[in-house]
PDB file of C-alpha atoms in Angstrom:
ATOM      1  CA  UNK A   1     -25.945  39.784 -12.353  1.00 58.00           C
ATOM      2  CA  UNK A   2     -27.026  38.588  -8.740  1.00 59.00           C
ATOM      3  CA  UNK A   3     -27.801  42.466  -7.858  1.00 63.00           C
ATOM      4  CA  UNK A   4     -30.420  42.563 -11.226  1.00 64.00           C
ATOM      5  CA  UNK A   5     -32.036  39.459  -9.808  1.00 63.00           C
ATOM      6  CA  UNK A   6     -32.550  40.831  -5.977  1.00 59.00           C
ATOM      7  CA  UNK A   7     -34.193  44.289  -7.661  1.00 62.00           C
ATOM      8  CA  UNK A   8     -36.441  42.125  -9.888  1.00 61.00           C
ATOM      9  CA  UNK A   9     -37.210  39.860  -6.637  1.00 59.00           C
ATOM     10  CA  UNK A  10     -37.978  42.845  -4.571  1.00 59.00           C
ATOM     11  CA  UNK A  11     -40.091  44.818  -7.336  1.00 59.00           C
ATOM     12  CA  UNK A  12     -41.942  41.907  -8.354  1.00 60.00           C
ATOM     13  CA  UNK A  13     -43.108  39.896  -5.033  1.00 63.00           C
ATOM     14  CA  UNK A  14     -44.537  42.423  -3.524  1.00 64.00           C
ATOM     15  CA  UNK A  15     -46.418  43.524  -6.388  1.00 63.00           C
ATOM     16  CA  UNK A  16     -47.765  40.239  -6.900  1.00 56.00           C
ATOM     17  CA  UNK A  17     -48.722  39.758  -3.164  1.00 60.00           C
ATOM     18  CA  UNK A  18     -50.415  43.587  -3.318  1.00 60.00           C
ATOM     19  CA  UNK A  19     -52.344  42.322  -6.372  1.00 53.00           C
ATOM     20  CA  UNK A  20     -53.799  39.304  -4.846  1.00 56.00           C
ATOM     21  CA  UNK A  21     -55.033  40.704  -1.901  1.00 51.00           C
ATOM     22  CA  UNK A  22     -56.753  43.359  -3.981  1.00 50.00           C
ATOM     23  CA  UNK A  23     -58.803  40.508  -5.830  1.00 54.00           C
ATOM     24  CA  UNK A  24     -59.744  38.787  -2.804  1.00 51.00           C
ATOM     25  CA  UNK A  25     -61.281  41.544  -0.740  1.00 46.00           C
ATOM     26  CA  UNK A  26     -65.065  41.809  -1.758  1.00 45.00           C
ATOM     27  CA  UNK A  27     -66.360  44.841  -3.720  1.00 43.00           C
ATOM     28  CA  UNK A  28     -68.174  46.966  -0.844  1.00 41.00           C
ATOM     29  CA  UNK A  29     -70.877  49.405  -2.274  1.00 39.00           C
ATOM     30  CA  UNK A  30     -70.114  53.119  -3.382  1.00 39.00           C
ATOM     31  CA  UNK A  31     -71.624  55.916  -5.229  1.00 42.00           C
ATOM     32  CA  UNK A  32     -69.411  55.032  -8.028  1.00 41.00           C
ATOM     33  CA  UNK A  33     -69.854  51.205  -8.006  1.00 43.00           C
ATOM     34  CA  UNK A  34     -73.585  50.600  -8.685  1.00 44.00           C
ATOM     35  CA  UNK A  35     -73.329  46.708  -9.563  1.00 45.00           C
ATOM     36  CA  UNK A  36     -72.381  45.468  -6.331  1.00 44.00           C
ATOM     37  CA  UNK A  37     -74.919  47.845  -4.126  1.00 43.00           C
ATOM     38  CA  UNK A  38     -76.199  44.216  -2.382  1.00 44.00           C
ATOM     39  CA  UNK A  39     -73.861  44.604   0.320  1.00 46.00           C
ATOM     40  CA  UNK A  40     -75.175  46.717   3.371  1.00 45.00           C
ATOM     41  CA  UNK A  41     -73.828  50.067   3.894  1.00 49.00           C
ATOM     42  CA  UNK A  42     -75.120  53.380   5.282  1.00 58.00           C
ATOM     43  CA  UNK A  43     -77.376  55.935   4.202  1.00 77.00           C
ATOM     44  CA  UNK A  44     -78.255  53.735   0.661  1.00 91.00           C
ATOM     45  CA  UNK A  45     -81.048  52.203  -0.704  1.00 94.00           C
ATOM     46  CA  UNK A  46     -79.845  48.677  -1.196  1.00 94.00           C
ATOM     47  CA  UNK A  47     -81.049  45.195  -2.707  1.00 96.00           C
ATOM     48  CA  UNK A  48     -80.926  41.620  -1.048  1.00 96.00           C
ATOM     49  CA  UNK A  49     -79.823  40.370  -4.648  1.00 96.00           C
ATOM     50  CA  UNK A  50     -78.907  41.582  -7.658  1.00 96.00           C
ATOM     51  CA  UNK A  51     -79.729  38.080  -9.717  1.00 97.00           C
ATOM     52  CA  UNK A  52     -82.109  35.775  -9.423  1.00 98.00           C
ATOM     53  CA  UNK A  53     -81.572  32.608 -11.611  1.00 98.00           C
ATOM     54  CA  UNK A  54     -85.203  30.370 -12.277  1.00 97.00           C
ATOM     55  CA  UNK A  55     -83.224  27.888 -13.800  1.00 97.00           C
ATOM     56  CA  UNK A  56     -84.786  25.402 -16.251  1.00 97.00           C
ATOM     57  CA  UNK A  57     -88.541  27.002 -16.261  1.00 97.00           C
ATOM     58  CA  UNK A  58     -91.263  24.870 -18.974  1.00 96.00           C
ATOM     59  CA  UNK A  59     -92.680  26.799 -21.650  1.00 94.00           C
ATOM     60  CA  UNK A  60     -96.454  25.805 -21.180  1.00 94.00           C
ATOM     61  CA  UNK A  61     -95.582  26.070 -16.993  1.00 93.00           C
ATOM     62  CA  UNK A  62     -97.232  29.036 -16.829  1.00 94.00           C
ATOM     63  CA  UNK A  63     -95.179  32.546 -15.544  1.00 96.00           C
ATOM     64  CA  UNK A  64     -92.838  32.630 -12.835  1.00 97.00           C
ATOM     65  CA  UNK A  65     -91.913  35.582 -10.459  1.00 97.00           C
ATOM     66  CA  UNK A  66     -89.107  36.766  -8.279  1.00 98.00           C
ATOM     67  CA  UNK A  67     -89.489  39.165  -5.278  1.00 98.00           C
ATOM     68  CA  UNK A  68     -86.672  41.311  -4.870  1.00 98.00           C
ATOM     69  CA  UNK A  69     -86.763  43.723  -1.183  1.00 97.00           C
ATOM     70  CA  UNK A  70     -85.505  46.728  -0.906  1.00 96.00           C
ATOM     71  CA  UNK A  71     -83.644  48.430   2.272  1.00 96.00           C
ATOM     72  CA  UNK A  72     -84.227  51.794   3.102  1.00 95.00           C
ATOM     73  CA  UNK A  73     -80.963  52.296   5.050  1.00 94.00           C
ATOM     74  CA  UNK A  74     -81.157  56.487   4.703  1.00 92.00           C
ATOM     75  CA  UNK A  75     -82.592  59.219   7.520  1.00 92.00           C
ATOM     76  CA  UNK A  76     -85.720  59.702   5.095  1.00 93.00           C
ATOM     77  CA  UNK A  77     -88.780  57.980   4.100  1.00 95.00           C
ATOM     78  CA  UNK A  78     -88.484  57.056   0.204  1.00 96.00           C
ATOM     79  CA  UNK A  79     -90.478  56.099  -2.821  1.00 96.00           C
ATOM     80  CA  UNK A  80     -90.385  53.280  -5.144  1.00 96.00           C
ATOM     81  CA  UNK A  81     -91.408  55.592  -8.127  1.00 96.00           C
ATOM     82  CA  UNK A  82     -91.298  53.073 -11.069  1.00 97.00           C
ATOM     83  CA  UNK A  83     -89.977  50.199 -12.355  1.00 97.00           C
ATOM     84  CA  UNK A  84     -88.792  49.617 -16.054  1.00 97.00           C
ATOM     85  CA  UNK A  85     -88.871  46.495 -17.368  1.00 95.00           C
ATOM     86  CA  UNK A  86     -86.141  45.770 -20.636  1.00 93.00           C
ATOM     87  CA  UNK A  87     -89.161  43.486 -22.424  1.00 90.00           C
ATOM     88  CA  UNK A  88     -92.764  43.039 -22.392  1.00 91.00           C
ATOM     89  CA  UNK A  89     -92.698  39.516 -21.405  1.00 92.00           C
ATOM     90  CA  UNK A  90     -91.736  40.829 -17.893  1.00 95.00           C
ATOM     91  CA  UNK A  91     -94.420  42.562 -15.554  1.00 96.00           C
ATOM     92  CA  UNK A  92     -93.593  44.203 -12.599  1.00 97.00           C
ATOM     93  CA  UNK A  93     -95.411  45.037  -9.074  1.00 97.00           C
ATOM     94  CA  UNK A  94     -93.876  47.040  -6.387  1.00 97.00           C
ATOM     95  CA  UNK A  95     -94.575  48.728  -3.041  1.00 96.00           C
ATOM     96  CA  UNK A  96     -96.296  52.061  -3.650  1.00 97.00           C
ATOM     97  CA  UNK A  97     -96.228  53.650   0.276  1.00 97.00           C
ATOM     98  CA  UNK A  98     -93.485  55.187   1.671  1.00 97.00           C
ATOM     99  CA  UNK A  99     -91.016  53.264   3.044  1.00 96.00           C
ATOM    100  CA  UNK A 100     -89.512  54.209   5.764  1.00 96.00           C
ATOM    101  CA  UNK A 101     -85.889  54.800   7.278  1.00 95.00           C
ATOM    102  CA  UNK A 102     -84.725  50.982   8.426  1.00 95.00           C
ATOM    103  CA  UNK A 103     -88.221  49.596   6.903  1.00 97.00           C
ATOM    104  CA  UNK A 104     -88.200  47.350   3.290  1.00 97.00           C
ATOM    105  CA  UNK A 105     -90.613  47.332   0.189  1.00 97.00           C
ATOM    106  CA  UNK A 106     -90.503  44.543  -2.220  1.00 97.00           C
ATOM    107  CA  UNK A 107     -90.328  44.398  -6.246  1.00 98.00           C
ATOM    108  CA  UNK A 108     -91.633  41.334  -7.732  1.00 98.00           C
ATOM    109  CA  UNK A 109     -90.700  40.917 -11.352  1.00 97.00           C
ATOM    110  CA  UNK A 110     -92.823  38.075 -13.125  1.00 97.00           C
ATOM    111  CA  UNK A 111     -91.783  36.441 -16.294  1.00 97.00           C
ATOM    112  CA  UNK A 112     -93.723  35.122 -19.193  1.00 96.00           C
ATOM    113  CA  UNK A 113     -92.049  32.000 -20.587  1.00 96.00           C
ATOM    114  CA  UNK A 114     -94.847  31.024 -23.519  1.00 94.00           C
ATOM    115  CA  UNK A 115     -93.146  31.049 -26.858  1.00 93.00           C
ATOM    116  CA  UNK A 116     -89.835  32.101 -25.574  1.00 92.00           C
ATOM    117  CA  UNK A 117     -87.939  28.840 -25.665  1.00 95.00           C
ATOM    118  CA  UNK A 118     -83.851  29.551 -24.723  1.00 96.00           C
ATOM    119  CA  UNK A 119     -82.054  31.385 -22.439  1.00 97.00           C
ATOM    120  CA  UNK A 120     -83.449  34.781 -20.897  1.00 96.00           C
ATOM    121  CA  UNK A 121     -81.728  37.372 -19.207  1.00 97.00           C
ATOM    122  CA  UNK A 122     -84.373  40.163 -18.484  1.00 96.00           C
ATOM    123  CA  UNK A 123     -83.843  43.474 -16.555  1.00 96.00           C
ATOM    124  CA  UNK A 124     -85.807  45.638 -14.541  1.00 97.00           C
ATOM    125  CA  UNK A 125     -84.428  49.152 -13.412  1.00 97.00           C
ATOM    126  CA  UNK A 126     -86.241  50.078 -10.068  1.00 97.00           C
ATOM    127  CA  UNK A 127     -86.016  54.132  -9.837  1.00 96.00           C
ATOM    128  CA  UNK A 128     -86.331  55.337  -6.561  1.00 95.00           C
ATOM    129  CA  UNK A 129     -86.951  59.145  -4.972  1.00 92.00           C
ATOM    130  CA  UNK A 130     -83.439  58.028  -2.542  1.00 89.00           C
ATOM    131  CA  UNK A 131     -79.764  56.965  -3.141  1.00 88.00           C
ATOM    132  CA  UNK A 132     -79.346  55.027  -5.224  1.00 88.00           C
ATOM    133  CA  UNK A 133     -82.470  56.567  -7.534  1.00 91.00           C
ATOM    134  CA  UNK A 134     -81.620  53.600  -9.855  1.00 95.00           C
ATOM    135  CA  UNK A 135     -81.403  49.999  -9.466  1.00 95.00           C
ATOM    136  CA  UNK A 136     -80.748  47.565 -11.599  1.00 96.00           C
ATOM    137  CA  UNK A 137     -81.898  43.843 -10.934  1.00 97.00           C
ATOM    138  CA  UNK A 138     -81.829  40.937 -13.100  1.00 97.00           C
ATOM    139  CA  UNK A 139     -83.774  37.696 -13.721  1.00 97.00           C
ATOM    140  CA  UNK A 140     -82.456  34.745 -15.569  1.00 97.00           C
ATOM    141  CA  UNK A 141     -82.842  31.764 -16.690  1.00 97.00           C
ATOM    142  CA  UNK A 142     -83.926  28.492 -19.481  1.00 97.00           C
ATOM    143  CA  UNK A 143     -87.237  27.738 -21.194  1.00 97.00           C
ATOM    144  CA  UNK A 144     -87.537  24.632 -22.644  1.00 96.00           C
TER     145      UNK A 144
END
């Protein structure tokens, strides 16, 4: 009976202890992990945010906009070749020159809040002639 509870003891602790380190070590960028791409590693395209939250924004406040910049951490210049926006109520501007290796662009996205009172939670997919070619950003937030 005491042997049954040592194996259990010595199968379970350390699985326990494996699994908690796992969820505390932050989610680094890879090819196969698009969501988290904010964090800085080589030879990517990456984001300084993936979200940004307005808040509580007033319907008759007029629009509001968020400016997103991009790193160009490959060897080669790249493109910003489009931006696609999930709704019309979102308009977006970006950098149209080359940007170079080490060098950022920007990617404003600016919302629309008349007669969309609630919560928003818009997308705009920034498609790019590097790696990543897509990124996805969001902006969120409340009209009332």
């Amino acid at each position: 009976m005491m042997k049954r509870k040592f194996i259990k003891f010595v199968l379970v602790i350390p699985a326990l202890a494996g699994l908690f380190l796992l969820a505390s070590v932050p989610q680094f960028s890879t090819k196969a992990n698009k969501e988290n791409f904010w964090y800085m590693t080589e030879d990517e395209i990456t984001i300084d945010r993936p979200v940004h939250d307005f808040g509580t924004i007033k319907e008759d406040g007029g629009s509001v906009s968020a400016t997103f910049i991009i790193t160009n951490n490959t060897k080669a210049s790249i493109l910003i070749t489009n931006v696609v926006r999930s709704c019309g109520c979102t308009a977006p501007a970006w950098t149209k020159e080359p940007i170079e290796p080490g060098q950022t662009g920007e990617v404003t996205a600016t919302f629309d809040p008349r007669g969309r009172r609630g919560p928003f939670d818009k997308t705009i997919t920034i498609i790019t002639s590097g790696d990543p070619s897509r990124i996805t950003a969001r902006i969120k937030g409340v009209v009332e």
